[in-house]
CSV table of C-alpha atoms in Angstrom, one decimal:
chain,number,residue,atom,x,y,z
R,1,MET,CA,-10.6,-14.3,-22.7
R,2,LEU,CA,-9.3,-11.3,-24.2
R,3,PRO,CA,-9.2,-9.5,-28.1
R,4,PRO,CA,-6.0,-9.5,-29.1
R,5,GLY,CA,-4.8,-6.4,-32.0
R,6,ASP,CA,-3.9,-3.5,-32.5
R,7,ILE,CA,-6.5,-0.6,-31.7
R,8,GLN,CA,-8.1,-0.4,-35.5
R,9,THR,CA,-9.7,2.9,-36.7
R,10,ASN,CA,-13.5,2.6,-36.2
R,11,ASP,CA,-15.7,3.8,-39.0
R,12,GLN,CA,-17.1,6.5,-37.0
R,13,GLN,CA,-14.7,9.6,-37.4
R,14,PRO,CA,-13.0,10.4,-34.3
R,15,LEU,CA,-13.7,14.7,-33.1
R,16,ILE,CA,-10.0,14.8,-33.7
R,17,SER,CA,-8.2,13.0,-36.6
R,18,HIS,CA,-4.1,11.7,-35.6
R,19,GLU,CA,-3.4,13.6,-37.6
R,20,GLU,CA,-4.3,16.3,-36.4
R,21,VAL,CA,-3.7,14.8,-33.3
R,22,ARG,CA,-0.5,14.8,-33.8
R,23,THR,CA,-0.7,19.1,-34.4
R,24,ILE,CA,-1.6,19.5,-30.8
R,25,THR,CA,1.2,21.8,-29.1
R,26,SER,CA,3.3,21.3,-26.2
R,27,SER,CA,3.9,24.9,-24.3
R,28,ARG,CA,7.4,24.7,-21.4
R,29,PHE,CA,4.4,25.0,-19.4
R,30,LEU,CA,3.8,21.7,-19.7
R,31,TYR,CA,7.5,20.5,-18.7
R,32,VAL,CA,7.5,22.3,-16.4
R,33,VAL,CA,4.6,20.5,-14.0
R,34,VAL,CA,5.9,17.5,-15.2
R,35,ALA,CA,9.4,18.2,-13.9
R,36,VAL,CA,8.0,19.3,-10.3
R,37,ALA,CA,5.5,16.0,-10.7
R,38,LEU,CA,8.9,13.8,-11.0
R,39,PHE,CA,10.0,14.5,-7.1
R,40,ALA,CA,6.9,12.3,-6.7
R,41,PRO,CA,8.6,9.7,-8.9
R,42,ILE,CA,12.1,10.6,-7.1
R,43,SER,CA,10.9,10.3,-4.0
R,44,MET,CA,9.1,7.1,-5.0
R,45,GLY,CA,12.7,5.4,-6.1
R,46,TYR,CA,14.0,6.6,-3.3
R,47,THR,CA,12.4,4.8,-1.1
R,48,ILE,CA,12.5,1.1,-2.7
R,49,GLY,CA,15.9,2.0,-3.0
R,50,TYR,CA,16.8,2.6,0.3
R,51,SER,CA,16.7,-0.5,1.7
R,52,SER,CA,19.9,-2.2,-0.2
R,53,PRO,CA,22.9,0.4,1.9
R,54,ALA,CA,20.4,0.7,4.6
R,55,ILE,CA,20.1,-2.4,5.9
R,56,PRO,CA,23.8,-4.1,6.4
R,57,ASP,CA,24.4,-0.1,8.1
R,58,MET,CA,21.2,-1.5,10.6
R,59,LYS,CA,22.1,-4.6,11.1
R,60,ASN,CA,25.7,-2.9,12.0
R,61,VAL,CA,24.4,-1.6,14.6
R,62,SER,CA,21.8,-3.7,16.2
R,63,ARG,CA,18.7,-1.9,14.3
R,64,LEU,CA,17.7,-5.2,12.3
R,65,ASP,CA,18.9,-8.3,12.0
R,66,ASN,CA,18.5,-11.4,9.2
R,67,ASP,CA,14.8,-11.7,10.8
R,68,THR,CA,13.8,-8.5,11.3
R,69,ALA,CA,15.3,-7.3,8.1
R,70,PRO,CA,13.1,-9.3,5.4
R,71,LEU,CA,9.7,-8.0,6.9
R,72,PHE,CA,10.9,-4.1,7.2
R,73,GLY,CA,12.2,-4.1,3.7
R,74,SER,CA,8.5,-5.7,2.8
R,75,LEU,CA,6.6,-3.3,5.6
R,76,LEU,CA,6.9,-1.4,1.9
R,77,ASN,CA,4.6,-3.2,-0.1
R,78,ILE,CA,2.3,-3.3,3.2
R,79,GLY,CA,1.6,0.2,3.4
R,80,ALA,CA,2.0,1.3,-0.9
R,81,ILE,CA,-1.2,-1.8,-1.0
R,82,PHE,CA,-3.5,1.0,1.1
R,83,GLY,CA,-1.6,3.7,-0.8
R,84,GLY,CA,-2.2,2.9,-3.5
R,85,PRO,CA,-6.5,2.7,-3.5
R,86,PHE,CA,-6.6,6.7,-1.0
R,87,ALA,CA,-5.0,8.1,-3.4
R,88,GLY,CA,-7.3,6.2,-6.1
R,89,LEU,CA,-9.8,8.0,-4.5
R,90,MET,CA,-8.4,11.8,-3.5
R,91,LEU,CA,-8.2,11.8,-7.7
R,92,GLY,CA,-12.2,12.4,-7.9
R,93,THR,CA,-12.9,14.6,-4.8
R,94,ALA,CA,-9.7,16.0,-4.5
R,95,GLY,CA,-7.6,16.9,-7.3
R,96,ARG,CA,-5.1,14.9,-9.8
R,97,LYS,CA,-2.5,17.3,-8.6
R,98,THR,CA,-3.8,18.1,-4.9
R,99,THR,CA,-3.2,14.3,-4.1
R,100,VAL,CA,0.7,14.7,-5.8
R,101,MET,CA,0.8,17.5,-2.9
R,102,LEU,CA,-0.5,15.1,-0.4
R,103,CYS,CA,2.8,12.4,-1.0
R,104,ALA,CA,4.7,14.1,0.8
R,105,ILE,CA,3.5,13.8,4.0
R,106,PRO,CA,3.5,10.0,5.2
R,107,PHE,CA,6.4,10.9,3.0
R,108,VAL,CA,8.1,13.2,5.5
R,109,VAL,CA,6.7,12.0,8.9
R,110,GLY,CA,7.0,8.1,8.1
R,111,TRP,CA,11.0,8.9,7.3
R,112,CYS,CA,10.9,11.6,10.5
R,113,LEU,CA,10.0,8.3,12.3
R,114,ILE,CA,13.0,5.8,10.5
R,115,ALA,CA,15.2,8.4,11.8
R,116,SER,CA,14.1,9.3,15.0
R,117,MET,CA,12.2,6.4,16.8
R,118,PRO,CA,14.6,4.2,18.9
R,119,TYR,CA,12.7,1.0,18.7
R,120,LEU,CA,11.9,-0.9,15.9
R,121,TRP,CA,8.4,-0.3,15.6
R,122,GLY,CA,8.8,3.3,15.2
R,123,LEU,CA,11.0,1.8,12.3
R,124,TYR,CA,8.0,-0.2,10.5
R,125,LEU,CA,6.0,2.2,11.3
R,126,GLY,CA,8.4,4.7,9.8
R,127,ARG,CA,8.8,1.6,6.5
R,128,VAL,CA,4.7,1.5,6.5
R,129,LEU,CA,4.2,5.0,6.1
R,130,THR,CA,6.7,5.9,3.2
R,131,GLY,CA,5.1,2.2,1.7
R,132,PHE,CA,1.9,4.5,2.1
R,133,ALA,CA,3.2,7.5,0.2
R,134,THR,CA,4.3,5.0,-2.5
R,135,GLY,CA,1.4,3.1,-3.5
R,136,MET,CA,0.1,7.3,-3.3
R,137,ALA,CA,2.6,8.4,-6.4
R,138,SER,CA,2.1,5.6,-8.5
R,139,LEU,CA,-1.3,5.7,-9.2
R,140,SER,CA,-1.7,9.8,-8.7
R,141,CYS,CA,1.4,11.0,-10.4
R,142,PRO,CA,1.0,9.4,-13.9
R,143,VAL,CA,-2.5,9.7,-14.6
R,144,TYR,CA,-1.7,13.3,-13.8
R,145,ILE,CA,0.2,13.8,-15.9
R,146,ALA,CA,-1.1,11.3,-18.8
R,147,GLU,CA,-4.0,13.7,-18.4
R,148,ILE,CA,-1.7,16.9,-19.0
R,149,ALA,CA,0.5,15.8,-21.9
R,150,SER,CA,-0.5,16.2,-24.7
R,151,PRO,CA,-0.5,12.4,-27.5
R,152,SER,CA,2.4,13.0,-29.9
R,153,ASN,CA,4.6,13.0,-26.2
R,154,ARG,CA,1.8,11.1,-24.1
R,155,GLY,CA,4.8,8.5,-24.8
R,156,PHE,CA,8.2,10.8,-24.1
R,157,LEU,CA,6.5,12.5,-20.5
R,158,GLY,CA,4.5,9.6,-19.4
R,159,SER,CA,8.1,7.3,-19.4
R,160,SER,CA,10.0,10.1,-17.4
R,161,PHE,CA,7.7,8.5,-14.3
R,162,GLN,CA,9.7,5.7,-14.1
R,163,LEU,CA,12.6,7.6,-15.5
R,164,SER,CA,12.8,9.3,-12.1
R,165,VAL,CA,11.9,5.8,-10.1
R,166,THR,CA,15.4,4.5,-11.9
R,167,LEU,CA,16.9,8.8,-10.7
R,168,GLY,CA,15.7,8.3,-6.4
R,169,ILE,CA,17.4,4.9,-7.3
R,170,LEU,CA,20.5,5.4,-7.8
R,171,LEU,CA,20.5,8.7,-5.4
R,172,VAL,CA,20.4,7.1,-3.0
R,173,ASN,CA,22.2,4.6,-3.6
R,174,VAL,CA,24.9,6.8,-3.9
R,175,LEU,CA,23.9,8.9,-0.4
R,176,GLY,CA,24.5,5.6,1.0
R,177,VAL,CA,28.3,4.9,0.9
R,178,PRO,CA,28.8,8.0,3.2
R,179,LEU,CA,24.8,8.5,5.2
R,180,THR,CA,23.8,6.2,7.8
R,181,TYR,CA,20.8,4.5,7.4
R,182,VAL,CA,19.4,8.0,9.5
R,183,TRP,CA,21.0,11.0,7.4
R,184,LEU,CA,19.8,9.0,4.5
R,185,ALA,CA,16.0,8.7,5.8
R,186,ILE,CA,16.7,12.9,6.7
R,187,ALA,CA,17.4,13.6,2.6
R,188,GLY,CA,14.4,11.6,1.7
R,189,GLY,CA,12.2,13.8,4.1
R,190,VAL,CA,13.8,17.0,1.8
R,191,LEU,CA,13.2,15.7,-1.0
R,192,ALA,CA,9.2,15.1,-0.4
R,193,LEU,CA,9.4,19.1,0.7
R,194,PHE,CA,10.6,20.5,-2.5
R,195,LEU,CA,7.7,17.9,-3.9
R,196,ALA,CA,5.2,20.3,-1.4
R,197,PHE,CA,6.2,23.3,-2.2
R,198,PHE,CA,7.5,23.6,-5.8
R,199,MET,CA,3.3,21.1,-6.5
R,200,LEU,CA,1.7,24.7,-5.2
R,201,PRO,CA,1.6,27.3,-7.9
R,202,MET,CA,1.4,24.1,-10.4
R,203,PRO,CA,-2.5,23.6,-12.4
R,204,ASP,CA,-4.9,20.7,-11.8
R,205,SER,CA,-5.4,18.7,-15.1
R,206,PRO,CA,-8.3,20.2,-17.7
R,207,SER,CA,-10.3,16.8,-17.5
R,208,PHE,CA,-11.1,16.7,-13.4
R,209,TRP,CA,-12.4,20.4,-14.7
R,210,LEU,CA,-14.1,19.1,-17.1
R,211,VAL,CA,-15.2,17.0,-15.0
R,212,LYS,CA,-16.1,19.6,-12.5
R,213,ARG,CA,-18.0,20.9,-14.5
R,214,ASN,CA,-15.9,24.1,-15.2
R,215,ARG,CA,-15.3,24.3,-18.7
R,216,PRO,CA,-13.5,28.6,-18.5
R,217,LYS,CA,-10.8,27.3,-15.6
R,218,ALA,CA,-10.1,23.6,-18.0
R,219,LEU,CA,-9.5,25.8,-20.5
R,220,GLU,CA,-7.6,28.4,-19.3
R,221,VAL,CA,-5.0,25.4,-18.0
R,222,LEU,CA,-5.0,23.6,-21.5
R,223,ARG,CA,-4.3,27.8,-22.3
R,224,LYS,CA,-1.2,27.3,-19.7
R,225,LEU,CA,0.0,23.7,-21.5
R,226,ARG,CA,-0.7,23.6,-25.7
R,227,GLY,CA,0.8,28.0,-25.3
R,228,PRO,CA,-1.2,30.6,-26.8
R,229,ASP,CA,-1.7,29.6,-29.6
R,230,ALA,CA,-2.7,26.3,-29.9
R,231,ASP,CA,-6.6,25.1,-30.7
R,232,VAL,CA,-7.3,24.2,-27.2
R,233,ASP,CA,-11.3,24.4,-27.3
R,234,VAL,CA,-10.8,21.9,-30.3
R,235,GLU,CA,-9.4,20.1,-27.6
R,236,CYS,CA,-11.3,20.5,-25.3
R,237,ARG,CA,-14.6,19.5,-26.6
R,238,GLU,CA,-12.8,16.0,-27.3
R,239,ILE,CA,-12.8,15.5,-23.6
R,240,GLU,CA,-16.5,17.0,-22.7
R,241,ALA,CA,-17.6,14.6,-25.8
R,242,THR,CA,-16.1,11.2,-23.9
R,243,LEU,CA,-17.1,12.9,-19.8
R,244,ASP,CA,-20.3,12.9,-21.9
R,245,GLU,CA,-20.5,9.3,-23.8
R,246,SER,CA,-20.0,8.0,-20.4
R,247,ASP,CA,-21.4,10.1,-17.3
R,248,SER,CA,-19.3,11.9,-14.7
R,249,SER,CA,-20.9,9.2,-12.1
R,250,PHE,CA,-19.5,5.0,-11.7
R,251,SER,CA,-20.5,2.6,-10.0
R,252,TRP,CA,-18.3,-1.1,-9.9
R,253,ARG,CA,-20.5,-2.8,-11.2
R,254,GLU,CA,-20.1,-1.0,-14.5
R,255,PHE,CA,-16.6,-3.8,-14.9
R,256,SER,CA,-18.5,-6.6,-15.8
R,257,GLN,CA,-19.1,-4.6,-18.9
R,258,ARG,CA,-16.4,-5.7,-21.9
R,259,HIS,CA,-15.2,-2.3,-22.3
R,260,LEU,CA,-13.9,-2.0,-18.8
R,261,TYR,CA,-13.7,-5.4,-17.5
R,262,ARG,CA,-10.7,-5.6,-20.9
R,263,PRO,CA,-8.6,-2.3,-20.4
R,264,LEU,CA,-8.3,-3.4,-15.9
R,265,LEU,CA,-7.1,-7.6,-16.7
R,266,ILE,CA,-4.5,-6.0,-19.2
R,267,SER,CA,-3.1,-3.9,-17.0
R,268,LEU,CA,-3.4,-6.7,-14.5
R,269,ALA,CA,-1.0,-8.5,-16.9
R,270,LEU,CA,1.0,-6.0,-17.0
R,271,MET,CA,1.5,-5.1,-13.1
R,272,PHE,CA,2.5,-9.1,-13.1
R,273,PHE,CA,4.8,-9.6,-14.8
R,274,GLN,CA,6.3,-6.4,-13.4
R,275,GLN,CA,6.2,-7.8,-9.9
R,276,PHE,CA,6.8,-11.6,-10.8
R,277,SER,CA,8.9,-10.6,-13.5
R,278,GLY,CA,11.7,-10.5,-9.6
R,279,ILE,CA,12.8,-6.6,-9.7
R,280,ASN,CA,11.8,-6.1,-7.0
R,281,THR,CA,13.2,-8.6,-4.6
R,282,VAL,CA,16.9,-7.7,-7.1
R,283,MET,CA,16.1,-3.7,-6.3
R,284,PHE,CA,15.3,-4.8,-2.0
R,285,TYR,CA,18.6,-7.0,-2.8
R,286,THR,CA,20.7,-6.1,-4.3
R,287,VAL,CA,23.5,-5.8,-2.0
R,288,GLU,CA,22.6,-9.1,-0.7
R,289,ILE,CA,22.7,-9.9,-4.1
R,290,PHE,CA,26.1,-9.2,-5.5
R,291,GLN,CA,27.7,-10.1,-2.0
R,292,SER,CA,25.7,-14.1,-2.3
R,293,THR,CA,27.7,-14.0,-5.5
R,294,GLY,CA,31.6,-13.4,-4.2
R,295,SER,CA,32.3,-11.1,-6.0
R,296,SER,CA,36.0,-9.2,-5.7
R,297,MET,CA,33.6,-6.0,-6.6
R,298,ASP,CA,33.2,-3.9,-3.3
R,299,PRO,CA,29.0,-4.0,-3.6
R,300,LYS,CA,27.6,-1.6,-2.9
R,301,LEU,CA,29.8,0.2,-5.3
R,302,GLU,CA,28.2,-2.7,-7.4
R,303,ALA,CA,24.3,-1.1,-6.4
R,304,ILE,CA,25.8,1.7,-7.2
R,305,ILE,CA,26.5,0.5,-10.9
R,306,VAL,CA,22.9,-1.6,-11.3
R,307,ALA,CA,21.2,1.7,-11.4
R,308,ALA,CA,23.2,3.7,-12.6
R,309,VAL,CA,22.9,1.3,-16.0
R,310,GLN,CA,18.7,1.6,-15.1
R,311,VAL,CA,19.1,5.0,-14.8
R,312,GLY,CA,20.6,5.3,-18.5
R,313,ALA,CA,18.4,2.1,-19.8
R,314,THR,CA,15.3,3.7,-18.6
R,315,PHE,CA,17.0,7.7,-20.8
R,316,VAL,CA,17.3,5.8,-23.8
R,317,SER,CA,13.5,3.9,-23.3
R,318,VAL,CA,11.9,7.4,-22.7
R,319,LEU,CA,13.9,9.3,-26.0
R,320,LEU,CA,11.6,5.6,-27.9
R,321,MET,CA,8.6,5.4,-26.3
R,322,ASP,CA,6.4,7.6,-29.1
R,323,ARG,CA,8.6,5.6,-32.0
R,324,LEU,CA,8.8,2.8,-31.5
R,325,GLY,CA,5.9,1.9,-29.9
R,326,ARG,CA,4.6,0.5,-25.9
R,327,LYS,CA,4.4,-3.0,-27.7
R,328,VAL,CA,7.6,-3.4,-29.7
R,329,LEU,CA,9.8,-2.2,-26.1
R,330,LEU,CA,7.3,-4.7,-23.9
R,331,ILE,CA,8.6,-7.7,-26.2
R,332,ILE,CA,12.6,-6.0,-26.5
R,333,ALA,CA,12.6,-6.7,-22.4
R,334,GLY,CA,10.5,-9.7,-22.2
R,335,VAL,CA,13.7,-11.4,-24.3
R,336,MET,CA,15.9,-9.7,-22.6
R,337,MET,CA,14.8,-10.4,-18.2
R,338,ALA,CA,14.5,-13.5,-19.7
R,339,PHE,CA,17.6,-14.4,-21.3
R,340,SER,CA,19.5,-13.2,-17.8
R,341,CYS,CA,17.5,-14.6,-15.7
R,342,THR,CA,18.5,-18.0,-17.6
R,343,THR,CA,21.9,-17.1,-17.5
R,344,PHE,CA,21.9,-15.6,-14.0
R,345,GLY,CA,20.2,-19.7,-13.0
R,346,LEU,CA,23.0,-20.5,-14.7
R,347,TYR,CA,25.9,-18.9,-12.4
R,348,TYR,CA,23.7,-20.4,-9.4
R,349,PHE,CA,24.1,-23.8,-10.8
R,350,LEU,CA,27.8,-23.7,-12.2
R,351,THR,CA,28.6,-22.5,-7.9
R,352,GLU,CA,26.6,-25.1,-6.7
R,353,LYS,CA,27.5,-27.9,-8.8
R,354,VAL,CA,31.1,-27.3,-8.7
R,355,SER,CA,30.9,-26.0,-4.9
R,356,SER,CA,29.2,-29.8,-3.6
R,357,ALA,CA,31.6,-31.2,-6.4
R,358,ASN,CA,34.2,-30.1,-4.7
R,359,LEU,CA,33.3,-31.0,-1.0
R,360,THR,CA,32.9,-34.7,-2.0
R,361,THR,CA,35.3,-35.5,-4.4
R,362,PRO,CA,38.9,-34.1,-6.3
R,363,LEU,CA,38.0,-32.1,-9.0
R,364,PRO,CA,39.4,-32.6,-12.8
R,365,PRO,CA,42.5,-30.9,-14.1
R,366,SER,CA,39.4,-29.1,-16.3
R,367,ALA,CA,37.8,-28.1,-13.1
R,368,LEU,CA,40.6,-26.3,-12.0
R,369,THR,CA,41.3,-23.8,-14.7
R,370,MET,CA,37.4,-22.9,-13.8
R,371,GLY,CA,39.6,-21.3,-10.9
R,372,THR,CA,37.8,-23.9,-8.4
R,373,PRO,CA,37.8,-23.0,-5.5
R,374,GLY,CA,37.0,-19.4,-6.2
R,375,MET,CA,34.0,-21.0,-8.7
R,376,ALA,CA,32.4,-17.3,-7.5
R,377,ASP,CA,34.9,-15.1,-8.4
R,378,ASP,CA,35.8,-16.1,-11.8
R,379,LEU,CA,32.4,-16.3,-12.4
R,380,GLY,CA,31.3,-13.6,-10.6
R,381,TRP,CA,31.7,-10.9,-14.0
R,382,LEU,CA,28.6,-13.5,-15.2
R,383,ALA,CA,26.3,-12.3,-12.4
R,384,LEU,CA,26.9,-9.2,-12.9
R,385,ALA,CA,26.9,-9.1,-17.1
R,386,SER,CA,23.6,-11.0,-16.3
R,387,MET,CA,22.0,-8.7,-13.5
R,388,VAL,CA,23.1,-5.5,-16.0
R,389,ILE,CA,21.4,-7.2,-18.9
R,390,TYR,CA,18.3,-8.2,-16.5
R,391,ILE,CA,18.7,-4.5,-15.6
R,392,ILE,CA,18.5,-2.7,-19.3
R,393,GLY,CA,15.2,-5.0,-20.1
R,394,PHE,CA,13.5,-4.0,-17.5
R,395,SER,CA,14.2,-0.5,-18.0
R,396,LEU,CA,13.5,-0.7,-21.7
R,397,GLY,CA,10.3,-2.3,-21.4
R,398,LEU,CA,8.1,-3.5,-18.0
R,399,GLY,CA,9.2,-0.8,-16.1
R,400,PRO,CA,7.9,2.3,-17.8
R,401,ILE,CA,5.6,1.2,-19.8
R,402,PRO,CA,2.7,-0.4,-17.5
R,403,TRP,CA,2.6,2.8,-15.9
R,404,LEU,CA,2.2,4.8,-18.6
R,405,ILE,CA,-1.0,2.0,-20.4
R,406,MET,CA,-2.4,2.1,-16.5
R,407,SER,CA,-3.0,5.6,-17.3
R,408,GLU,CA,-3.8,5.1,-20.6
R,409,ILE,CA,-6.4,2.2,-21.6
R,410,PHE,CA,-9.2,3.5,-18.8
R,411,PRO,CA,-11.9,6.1,-19.4
R,412,SER,CA,-11.8,8.8,-17.3
R,413,LYS,CA,-14.8,7.8,-15.2
R,414,ALA,CA,-12.7,4.8,-13.8
R,415,ARG,CA,-10.0,6.0,-14.0
R,416,GLY,CA,-9.3,6.4,-10.1
R,417,THR,CA,-11.5,3.5,-9.8
R,418,ALA,CA,-9.1,1.4,-12.2
R,419,SER,CA,-5.8,2.3,-11.7
R,420,SER,CA,-6.1,1.9,-7.7
R,421,ILE,CA,-7.0,-1.8,-8.5
R,422,ALA,CA,-3.8,-2.1,-10.6
R,423,THR,CA,-2.2,0.1,-8.4
R,424,ALA,CA,-3.0,-2.2,-5.1
R,425,PHE,CA,-2.0,-4.7,-7.3
R,426,ASN,CA,0.8,-5.0,-7.7
R,427,TRP,CA,2.0,-4.0,-5.3
R,428,ILE,CA,0.1,-7.2,-4.0
R,429,CYS,CA,2.6,-9.2,-6.3
R,430,SER,CA,5.6,-7.4,-4.8
R,431,PHE,CA,5.3,-7.3,-1.3
R,432,ILE,CA,4.4,-12.3,-2.1
R,433,ILE,CA,7.8,-11.6,-4.0
R,434,THR,CA,9.3,-9.7,-2.3
R,435,LEU,CA,9.1,-11.8,0.9
R,436,GLU,CA,8.5,-15.0,-0.6
R,437,PHE,CA,11.9,-14.9,-2.5
R,438,ARG,CA,14.0,-17.0,0.5
R,439,ASN,CA,12.0,-19.0,0.9
R,440,LEU,CA,11.8,-19.8,-2.5
R,441,GLU,CA,15.3,-19.6,-3.6
R,442,THR,CA,15.3,-22.4,-0.5
R,443,SER,CA,12.3,-24.2,-1.5
R,444,ILE,CA,13.5,-24.3,-5.6
R,445,THR,CA,17.6,-23.5,-5.3
R,446,LYS,CA,18.3,-20.2,-6.3
R,447,GLU,CA,19.1,-21.3,-9.4
R,448,GLY,CA,15.7,-22.2,-9.5
R,449,VAL,CA,14.2,-18.8,-8.6
R,450,PHE,CA,15.4,-17.1,-11.1
R,451,TRP,CA,14.9,-19.6,-14.4
R,452,MET,CA,10.7,-19.8,-12.8
R,453,TYR,CA,11.4,-15.8,-13.4
R,454,ALA,CA,12.5,-16.9,-17.3
R,455,GLY,CA,10.0,-18.4,-17.5
R,456,ILE,CA,7.4,-15.3,-16.5
R,457,CYS,CA,9.2,-13.5,-18.4
R,458,ILE,CA,8.7,-15.6,-21.7
R,459,LEU,CA,4.5,-15.8,-20.3
R,460,GLU,CA,5.3,-11.8,-20.7
R,461,VAL,CA,6.3,-12.4,-24.4
R,462,ILE,CA,3.7,-14.0,-25.1
R,463,PHE,CA,1.0,-12.2,-23.7
R,464,VAL,CA,2.1,-8.8,-25.6
R,465,VAL,CA,2.5,-10.7,-29.2
R,466,PHE,CA,-1.6,-11.1,-29.4
R,467,PHE,CA,-4.0,-9.0,-26.5
R,468,VAL,CA,-1.8,-5.7,-25.6
R,469,PRO,CA,-3.5,-3.3,-28.2
R,470,GLU,CA,-0.5,0.3,-29.6
R,471,THR,CA,-1.4,3.3,-27.8
R,472,LYS,CA,1.4,5.3,-29.5
R,473,GLY,CA,0.1,8.0,-30.9
R,474,LYS,CA,-3.7,7.7,-29.7
R,475,SER,CA,-4.9,11.1,-27.3
R,476,LEU,CA,-7.1,9.1,-24.8
R,477,GLU,CA,-10.0,9.8,-26.1
R,478,GLU,CA,-9.6,7.5,-29.6
R,479,ILE,CA,-8.3,5.0,-26.6
R,480,GLU,CA,-12.0,5.2,-24.9
R,481,GLU,CA,-13.1,5.0,-28.4
R,482,HIS,CA,-10.9,1.3,-29.3
R,483,PHE,CA,-12.7,-0.3,-26.8
R,484,ARG,CA,-15.9,0.7,-27.1
R,485,GLY,CA,-15.8,0.8,-30.6
R,486,ARG,CA,-15.6,-2.9,-31.2
R,487,ASP,CA,-18.6,-3.4,-28.5
R,488,SER,CA,-19.9,-1.4,-31.1
R,489,ALA,CA,-19.4,-3.3,-33.2
R,490,GLU,CA,-20.0,-7.2,-32.1
R,491,VAL,CA,-23.3,-5.9,-31.2
R,492,SER,CA,-24.4,-4.3,-35.0
R,493,ALA,CA,-22.8,-8.1,-36.2
R,494,LYS,CA,-25.2,-10.1,-33.8
């Protein structure tokens, strides 16, 4: 079982104290590099949200039907399952920057297939390729940002990854109003080309250059990222010390060591909670969910509202990440999502109950005052409010923080491999929950599905309280020393 509690201070002093770490400066160039890298998660969000406006249009022109549409949406996850491990392999060989750039290739090819191929297999293949690129982006970009950011702004910059994902989702829903699915795909390809073009002159991370034993290049990059007045030699020595202690070689057998499997289990658990809270079900089928509520509002407008709320809430999370910390936001998110899933289930329960009563027996006057037979219209506010609260909660915590913690808690030598496992597991969970949403809806009813999500969110809160460490304000090297230090203490006690 994972040990509870926050990161404790080791008896041995780190090479850089907490106070010194927080004084590490950041140049404007750092923010330029991060802004360019964020084209990857923007493209990722665009791809995730594409199904919502595109599937209805594809059905209208007979490219998809009720049987093929769910598979088209789910194939993104299949591609992402393999894209993550591929990116993990490339991180250590080609470098962090190059891996982020390589995301553009499957993005462009996939969007071209979706836009041009007249055959169903072409749509499927294009979806798999854009999913492959999405998996690559979901792993490589958080790692790249974490390794170039300073401890004082790593939470802010790291959580901007999820903010960019939500911007991509909002963008595709807005463009989905005037554009057909073909032009939406072309726009997605253009976004990926921007990523490749602007990323070309950006530097690789200092950690990567030190792994490659190129200290002068690492110092050069650090000076650009921290500014000319920063003492980059101290930071460089701290990274080197961690690399020397762990050695650059890595074997899968090392996951049997507690300082490696504990952070891996934490990351896997957070990825599980992120997906089995139902978020991709909501985002893939936003329009269809609102159509099923019978709301009088245009479903595409509802999808845009939800995406805009997600952007706003994620922006608030970005601002709070380095103030409140990761644990507090995860707890707040879990409580909000559990509440909203409960009320959304209540909405379906009330509408189904009244609908069934209307078919069998005359309704009493009290039921008539609720607006039956237009029950869905009268309670549409409950569905919309539940969705908005859910999106706010997810965007505050379970959206950005699992990716951020994944990029923080693994040691340098295992970061690529461990992040690959966590990313692949995330997309496997996403595939399962997206594909099985319809079957769950049939077997345990719509309200049962959302109440299941509520129970999972409650479990997430309990897990975070007892097992997730707080990483706010800690350097990547200090976080690694936390997991190693507790092992050392246990060995000394024995």
